[in-house]
């Protein structure tokens, strides 16, 4: 029965795409995210139990050492005025989807295609599980949008919103400033893509896990032992990373050879996300960091397709949809982020 519900979501989403209204689509996705059962999403039950038994104003000072201040206050406010964890799902879904869809609408000429890729590449379902980071990802994307337009007040407010929900996002400030000052050639991108893939596959970078204990925030330092006993199939994992790597090389080649004026900063953020993923695929606590950056692939892909003409547009569109479908099917079959089976709560 659950699989039929999941199929129904896909059908309704595809029907919603025909409406070509980003607000309607955003609301549709918020509803499906908010109505899910607690069994949907790897961390949903943990958030629920924390809401019921751990988070309380009486142990406020202790919780600040374990939980980001934004997430703590969100839970406390909902406890006070609603008393129902379902409202946490509603509010977190809104905070995740609406800032991101605002960027899709403003920074692309085809926000509907951007939303489709957001769905196919599983960023939407990522928010089902790791809710705090999903909110931070959306506000970080909004911050970069403002930064590229020299709207510094908006950029600062957005990155602060990201930071109060996941402190790790604050480390991105320096990264953005540094990448904004440098320029890379196509050869550099291709060489580093391939080099990091080979280096990561070799297993040399697995040693990074032991340094997680030195992270300053107690909760992040405890990541050292998180999922330590989980089996990692290196060959299979890097095999499924290969289509993404190949597509990125193809995409960057199309951009450079066609002379398209695509955001240089976004290209570099995507590049850095791929480097992190390739090097630390076996250390999910680090590779998960790449989602802050890889989400810009949606903007770059859509804008590149828009600037392409004739056969190049058709070719790029075909490879983009194929790329999205490949990973959508892989994530569904592998039950990435624990979204299967989807059931209503």
Short mmCIF file of C-alpha atoms in Angstrom, two decimals:
data_model
loop_
_atom_site.label_atom_id
_atom_site.label_comp_id
_atom_site.label_asym_id
_atom_site.label_seq_id
_atom_site.Cartn_x
_atom_site.Cartn_y
_atom_site.Cartn_z
CA UNK A 1 0.00 0.00 0.00
CA UNK A 2 2.81 2.40 0.90
CA UNK A 3 4.42 2.16 -2.52
CA UNK A 4 1.13 3.22 -4.10
CA UNK A 5 1.07 6.30 -1.91
CA UNK A 6 4.60 7.13 -3.06
CA UNK A 7 3.56 6.68 -6.71
CA UNK A 8 0.56 8.91 -6.05
CA UNK A 9 2.90 11.64 -4.78
CA UNK A 10 4.93 11.45 -7.99
CA UNK A 11 1.79 11.59 -10.17
CA UNK A 12 0.38 14.56 -8.27
CA UNK A 13 3.73 16.32 -8.43
CA UNK A 14 3.93 15.81 -12.21
CA UNK A 15 0.38 17.14 -12.55
CA UNK A 16 1.37 20.12 -10.43
CA UNK A 17 4.23 20.80 -12.82
CA UNK A 18 1.69 21.43 -15.56
CA UNK A 19 0.24 24.26 -13.51
CA UNK A 20 3.58 26.07 -13.90
CA UNK A 21 3.11 27.96 -10.66
CA UNK A 22 6.05 27.82 -8.25
CA UNK A 23 3.95 28.82 -5.23
CA UNK A 24 1.48 26.01 -5.93
CA UNK A 25 4.34 23.54 -6.36
CA UNK A 26 6.05 24.71 -3.18
CA UNK A 27 2.83 24.37 -1.21
CA UNK A 28 2.24 20.88 -2.67
CA UNK A 29 5.67 19.70 -1.55
CA UNK A 30 5.24 21.28 1.89
CA UNK A 31 1.97 19.40 2.35
CA UNK A 32 3.43 16.01 1.42
CA UNK A 33 6.44 16.63 3.64
CA UNK A 34 4.26 17.68 6.58
CA UNK A 35 1.78 14.80 6.35
CA UNK A 36 4.35 12.01 6.33
CA UNK A 37 4.48 9.37 9.03
CA UNK A 38 7.33 9.38 11.54
CA UNK A 39 8.66 6.21 9.91
CA UNK A 40 9.51 8.27 6.82
CA UNK A 41 12.99 9.77 7.10
CA UNK A 42 15.99 8.30 8.87
CA UNK A 43 16.04 10.88 11.67
CA UNK A 44 12.32 11.68 11.98
CA UNK A 45 11.71 9.42 14.96
CA UNK A 46 14.79 10.79 16.70
CA UNK A 47 13.54 14.36 16.26
CA UNK A 48 10.13 13.30 17.56
CA UNK A 49 11.53 11.62 20.68
CA UNK A 50 13.73 14.63 21.34
CA UNK A 51 10.68 16.89 21.04
CA UNK A 52 8.73 14.77 23.52
CA UNK A 53 11.30 13.84 26.14
CA UNK A 54 14.50 15.86 25.82
CA UNK A 55 13.77 19.41 24.76
CA UNK A 56 12.50 21.48 27.64
CA UNK A 57 12.97 25.04 28.87
CA UNK A 58 14.06 23.57 32.22
CA UNK A 59 17.30 22.16 30.80
CA UNK A 60 17.88 25.04 28.40
CA UNK A 61 21.57 25.64 29.15
CA UNK A 62 22.40 21.94 28.77
CA UNK A 63 20.55 21.65 25.45
CA UNK A 64 22.44 24.59 23.96
CA UNK A 65 25.58 22.45 24.07
CA UNK A 66 23.86 19.74 22.02
CA UNK A 67 21.27 21.46 19.80
CA UNK A 68 21.51 24.52 17.60
CA UNK A 69 19.74 27.52 19.06
CA UNK A 70 17.35 27.95 16.12
CA UNK A 71 16.13 24.36 16.24
CA UNK A 72 15.84 24.50 20.03
CA UNK A 73 13.69 27.66 20.00
CA UNK A 74 11.55 26.30 17.15
CA UNK A 75 10.77 23.19 19.19
CA UNK A 76 10.14 25.18 22.39
CA UNK A 77 7.75 27.57 20.63
CA UNK A 78 5.77 24.73 19.08
CA UNK A 79 5.65 22.93 22.43
CA UNK A 80 4.28 26.09 24.03
CA UNK A 81 1.66 27.07 21.46
CA UNK A 82 0.75 23.82 19.65
CA UNK A 83 2.11 20.86 21.59
CA UNK A 84 2.17 18.75 18.46
CA UNK A 85 5.29 17.53 16.65
CA UNK A 86 3.41 17.70 13.35
CA UNK A 87 3.81 21.46 13.50
CA UNK A 88 7.58 20.97 13.61
CA UNK A 89 7.28 19.13 10.29
CA UNK A 90 5.10 21.90 8.84
CA UNK A 91 7.37 24.76 9.90
CA UNK A 92 10.62 23.00 8.98
CA UNK A 93 9.17 22.13 5.55
CA UNK A 94 8.23 25.76 4.95
CA UNK A 95 11.65 26.97 6.05
CA UNK A 96 13.27 24.47 3.69
CA UNK A 97 11.17 24.88 0.56
CA UNK A 98 10.08 28.52 0.33
CA UNK A 99 13.55 30.20 0.50
CA UNK A 100 14.88 27.74 -2.06
CA UNK A 101 11.96 28.17 -4.43
CA UNK A 102 12.39 31.93 -4.21
CA UNK A 103 15.93 31.48 -5.57
CA UNK A 104 14.67 29.12 -8.30
CA UNK A 105 12.15 31.74 -9.39
CA UNK A 106 14.55 34.68 -9.32
CA UNK A 107 17.79 33.09 -10.50
CA UNK A 108 16.54 30.94 -13.39
CA UNK A 109 14.37 31.56 -16.42
CA UNK A 110 12.78 28.13 -16.02
CA UNK A 111 11.93 27.58 -12.32
CA UNK A 112 9.67 24.64 -13.20
CA UNK A 113 12.63 22.69 -14.59
CA UNK A 114 14.60 23.67 -11.47
CA UNK A 115 11.84 22.25 -9.27
CA UNK A 116 11.75 19.05 -11.33
CA UNK A 117 15.51 18.59 -10.80
CA UNK A 118 15.08 19.39 -7.11
CA UNK A 119 12.68 16.45 -7.00
CA UNK A 120 14.57 14.02 -9.28
CA UNK A 121 17.95 14.60 -7.66
CA UNK A 122 16.37 13.83 -4.28
CA UNK A 123 17.14 17.14 -2.59
CA UNK A 124 13.46 17.33 -1.64
CA UNK A 125 13.58 13.94 0.09
CA UNK A 126 16.84 14.84 1.78
CA UNK A 127 14.77 17.30 3.85
CA UNK A 128 12.61 14.41 5.10
CA UNK A 129 15.45 13.11 7.22
CA UNK A 130 18.09 15.68 8.08
CA UNK A 131 15.68 18.54 8.71
CA UNK A 132 18.04 20.95 10.43
CA UNK A 133 20.66 20.79 7.70
CA UNK A 134 17.97 21.00 5.00
CA UNK A 135 16.83 24.33 6.44
CA UNK A 136 20.43 25.51 6.59
CA UNK A 137 21.03 24.46 2.96
CA UNK A 138 18.05 26.52 1.77
CA UNK A 139 19.07 29.66 3.64
CA UNK A 140 22.69 29.27 2.54
CA UNK A 141 21.50 29.10 -1.09
CA UNK A 142 19.48 32.26 -0.47
CA UNK A 143 22.53 33.91 1.08
CA UNK A 144 24.68 33.20 -1.99
CA UNK A 145 21.88 34.56 -4.21
CA UNK A 146 22.00 37.87 -2.32
CA UNK A 147 25.81 37.87 -2.15
CA UNK A 148 26.14 37.58 -5.93
CA UNK A 149 23.92 40.65 -6.28
CA UNK A 150 25.84 42.66 -3.67
CA UNK A 151 22.83 42.70 -1.35
CA UNK A 152 24.94 42.19 1.72
CA UNK A 153 22.25 42.81 4.30
CA UNK A 154 20.11 40.03 2.85
CA UNK A 155 23.16 37.76 2.54
CA UNK A 156 24.10 38.27 6.18
CA UNK A 157 20.55 37.70 7.45
CA UNK A 158 20.20 34.54 5.33
CA UNK A 159 23.51 33.01 6.44
CA UNK A 160 22.65 33.79 10.08
CA UNK A 161 19.33 31.97 9.60
CA UNK A 162 21.28 29.03 8.18
CA UNK A 163 23.75 29.12 11.04
CA UNK A 164 21.23 29.00 13.88
CA UNK A 165 19.82 25.75 12.46
CA UNK A 166 23.15 24.11 11.62
CA UNK A 167 26.38 25.68 12.86
CA UNK A 168 28.39 23.93 10.14
CA UNK A 169 26.92 26.31 7.55
CA UNK A 170 28.84 29.22 9.10
CA UNK A 171 32.11 27.68 7.92
CA UNK A 172 30.89 28.30 4.37
CA UNK A 173 31.31 32.06 4.73
CA UNK A 174 35.08 31.86 4.35
CA UNK A 175 34.77 29.31 1.54
CA UNK A 176 32.48 31.60 -0.48
CA UNK A 177 34.79 34.58 0.02
CA UNK A 178 37.84 32.57 -1.06
CA UNK A 179 36.24 30.94 -4.10
CA UNK A 180 34.87 34.29 -5.20
CA UNK A 181 38.44 35.59 -5.54
CA UNK A 182 39.93 32.80 -7.67
CA UNK A 183 39.41 31.61 -11.22
CA UNK A 184 39.80 28.10 -12.61
CA UNK A 185 40.21 26.76 -16.13
CA UNK A 186 38.31 23.85 -17.66
CA UNK A 187 41.48 21.78 -17.46
CA UNK A 188 41.69 22.45 -13.74
CA UNK A 189 38.11 21.34 -13.16
CA UNK A 190 38.44 18.14 -15.19
CA UNK A 191 41.82 17.22 -13.70
CA UNK A 192 40.73 17.76 -10.09
CA UNK A 193 37.45 15.91 -10.65
CA UNK A 194 39.27 12.83 -11.92
CA UNK A 195 42.15 13.14 -9.44
CA UNK A 196 39.90 13.39 -6.38
CA UNK A 197 37.83 10.43 -7.61
CA UNK A 198 40.95 8.26 -7.87
CA UNK A 199 42.35 9.47 -4.55
CA UNK A 200 39.07 8.89 -2.74
CA UNK A 201 38.65 5.44 -4.24
CA UNK A 202 42.12 4.50 -3.01
CA UNK A 203 40.92 4.88 0.60
CA UNK A 204 43.75 7.18 1.68
CA UNK A 205 41.35 9.86 2.88
CA UNK A 206 39.43 7.54 5.23
CA UNK A 207 41.79 8.61 8.00
CA UNK A 208 39.83 11.88 8.20
CA UNK A 209 37.22 10.20 10.40
CA UNK A 210 39.54 10.14 13.44
CA UNK A 211 39.92 13.92 13.37
CA UNK A 212 36.19 14.51 13.86
CA UNK A 213 36.79 14.22 17.62
CA UNK A 214 38.56 17.60 17.53
CA UNK A 215 35.50 19.50 16.31
CA UNK A 216 34.58 22.25 18.82
CA UNK A 217 30.85 21.54 19.15
CA UNK A 218 30.10 18.50 21.34
CA UNK A 219 27.49 17.02 19.01
CA UNK A 220 29.75 17.21 15.94
CA UNK A 221 32.70 15.78 17.84
CA UNK A 222 30.59 12.72 18.64
CA UNK A 223 30.24 12.09 14.90
CA UNK A 224 33.55 10.25 15.07
CA UNK A 225 31.77 7.06 16.15
CA UNK A 226 28.56 7.65 14.20
CA UNK A 227 27.72 4.79 11.82
CA UNK A 228 31.17 3.34 12.48
CA UNK A 229 30.00 -0.25 12.16
CA UNK A 230 28.11 0.31 8.90
CA UNK A 231 29.55 -1.64 5.99
CA UNK A 232 30.96 0.52 3.20
CA UNK A 233 31.11 -1.04 -0.24
CA UNK A 234 33.77 1.12 -1.86
CA UNK A 235 33.47 -0.29 -5.36
CA UNK A 236 29.66 -0.01 -5.51
CA UNK A 237 29.65 3.46 -3.94
CA UNK A 238 32.18 4.90 -6.36
CA UNK A 239 30.51 3.11 -9.26
CA UNK A 240 27.28 4.99 -8.54
CA UNK A 241 29.25 8.22 -8.18
CA UNK A 242 30.71 7.79 -11.66
CA UNK A 243 27.62 8.98 -13.65
CA UNK A 244 27.58 12.18 -11.59
CA UNK A 245 31.28 12.76 -12.20
CA UNK A 246 30.85 12.10 -15.92
CA UNK A 247 27.88 14.44 -16.14
CA UNK A 248 29.76 17.21 -14.34
CA UNK A 249 32.70 16.94 -16.74
CA UNK A 250 30.25 17.05 -19.65
CA UNK A 251 28.40 20.05 -18.18
CA UNK A 252 31.56 22.06 -17.49
CA UNK A 253 32.86 21.28 -20.97
CA UNK A 254 29.62 22.54 -22.51
CA UNK A 255 29.76 25.75 -20.50
CA UNK A 256 33.39 26.58 -21.27
CA UNK A 257 33.32 25.61 -24.93
CA UNK A 258 30.09 27.48 -25.62
CA UNK A 259 31.19 30.56 -23.69
CA UNK A 260 27.98 30.69 -21.64
CA UNK A 261 27.93 33.34 -18.94
CA UNK A 262 27.14 31.10 -16.01
CA UNK A 263 27.78 32.18 -12.43
CA UNK A 264 31.46 31.57 -11.80
CA UNK A 265 30.89 31.30 -8.04
CA UNK A 266 28.20 28.65 -8.46
CA UNK A 267 30.47 26.62 -10.74
CA UNK A 268 33.19 26.70 -8.09
CA UNK A 269 30.79 25.74 -5.30
CA UNK A 270 29.63 22.71 -7.29
CA UNK A 271 33.24 21.83 -8.02
CA UNK A 272 34.13 21.93 -4.33
CA UNK A 273 31.11 19.78 -3.47
CA UNK A 274 32.28 17.13 -5.92
CA UNK A 275 35.82 17.20 -4.55
CA UNK A 276 34.53 16.67 -1.00
CA UNK A 277 32.24 13.85 -2.12
CA UNK A 278 34.96 12.05 -4.05
CA UNK A 279 37.56 12.34 -1.31
CA UNK A 280 35.33 11.52 1.67
CA UNK A 281 32.57 9.31 0.31
CA UNK A 282 33.37 6.71 2.97
CA UNK A 283 33.04 9.32 5.74
CA UNK A 284 29.39 10.44 5.51
CA UNK A 285 29.80 12.98 8.29
CA UNK A 286 32.09 14.94 5.95
CA UNK A 287 30.62 14.06 2.54
CA UNK A 288 27.17 15.19 3.76
CA UNK A 289 28.66 18.67 3.98
CA UNK A 290 28.74 18.73 0.17
CA UNK A 291 24.95 19.11 -0.04
CA UNK A 292 25.33 22.77 0.94
CA UNK A 293 27.19 23.25 -2.34
CA UNK A 294 25.95 20.61 -4.75
CA UNK A 295 22.43 22.06 -4.76
CA UNK A 296 23.75 24.85 -6.99
CA UNK A 297 23.97 22.28 -9.76
CA UNK A 298 20.24 22.84 -10.26
CA UNK A 299 20.74 26.54 -11.03
CA UNK A 300 23.75 25.94 -13.25
CA UNK A 301 22.10 23.15 -15.25
CA UNK A 302 18.87 25.07 -15.84
CA UNK A 303 20.65 28.28 -16.86
CA UNK A 304 23.04 26.39 -19.14
CA UNK A 305 20.12 24.71 -20.91
CA UNK A 306 18.42 28.08 -21.28
CA UNK A 307 21.51 29.62 -22.91
CA UNK A 308 22.10 26.68 -25.25
CA UNK A 309 20.60 26.63 -28.74
CA UNK A 310 19.34 24.07 -31.25
CA UNK A 311 20.98 20.63 -30.99
CA UNK A 312 23.05 21.56 -27.95
CA UNK A 313 19.91 22.46 -25.99
CA UNK A 314 18.23 19.18 -26.94
CA UNK A 315 21.36 17.19 -26.13
CA UNK A 316 21.91 18.85 -22.76
CA UNK A 317 18.24 18.51 -21.83
CA UNK A 318 18.32 14.81 -22.70
CA UNK A 319 21.45 14.13 -20.65
CA UNK A 320 20.11 16.20 -17.76
CA UNK A 321 16.84 14.28 -17.54
CA UNK A 322 18.72 10.97 -17.92
CA UNK A 323 21.08 12.06 -15.13
CA UNK A 324 18.13 12.94 -12.89
CA UNK A 325 16.25 9.71 -13.57
CA UNK A 326 19.33 7.56 -12.96
CA UNK A 327 19.85 9.01 -9.50
CA UNK A 328 16.15 9.16 -8.67
CA UNK A 329 15.81 5.42 -9.36
CA UNK A 330 19.04 4.67 -7.49
CA UNK A 331 17.95 6.64 -4.42
CA UNK A 332 14.51 5.01 -4.41
CA UNK A 333 15.87 1.47 -4.80
CA UNK A 334 18.57 2.04 -2.17
CA UNK A 335 16.02 3.83 0.07
CA UNK A 336 18.26 6.85 0.48
CA UNK A 337 17.22 8.98 3.48
CA UNK A 338 14.63 6.37 4.45
CA UNK A 339 11.73 7.72 2.36
CA UNK A 340 10.49 4.28 1.32
CA UNK A 341 7.89 3.25 1.99
CA UNK A 342 6.20 6.64 2.14
CA UNK A 343 3.12 6.53 4.36
CA UNK A 344 0.85 9.25 5.67
CA UNK A 345 1.00 9.98 9.38
#
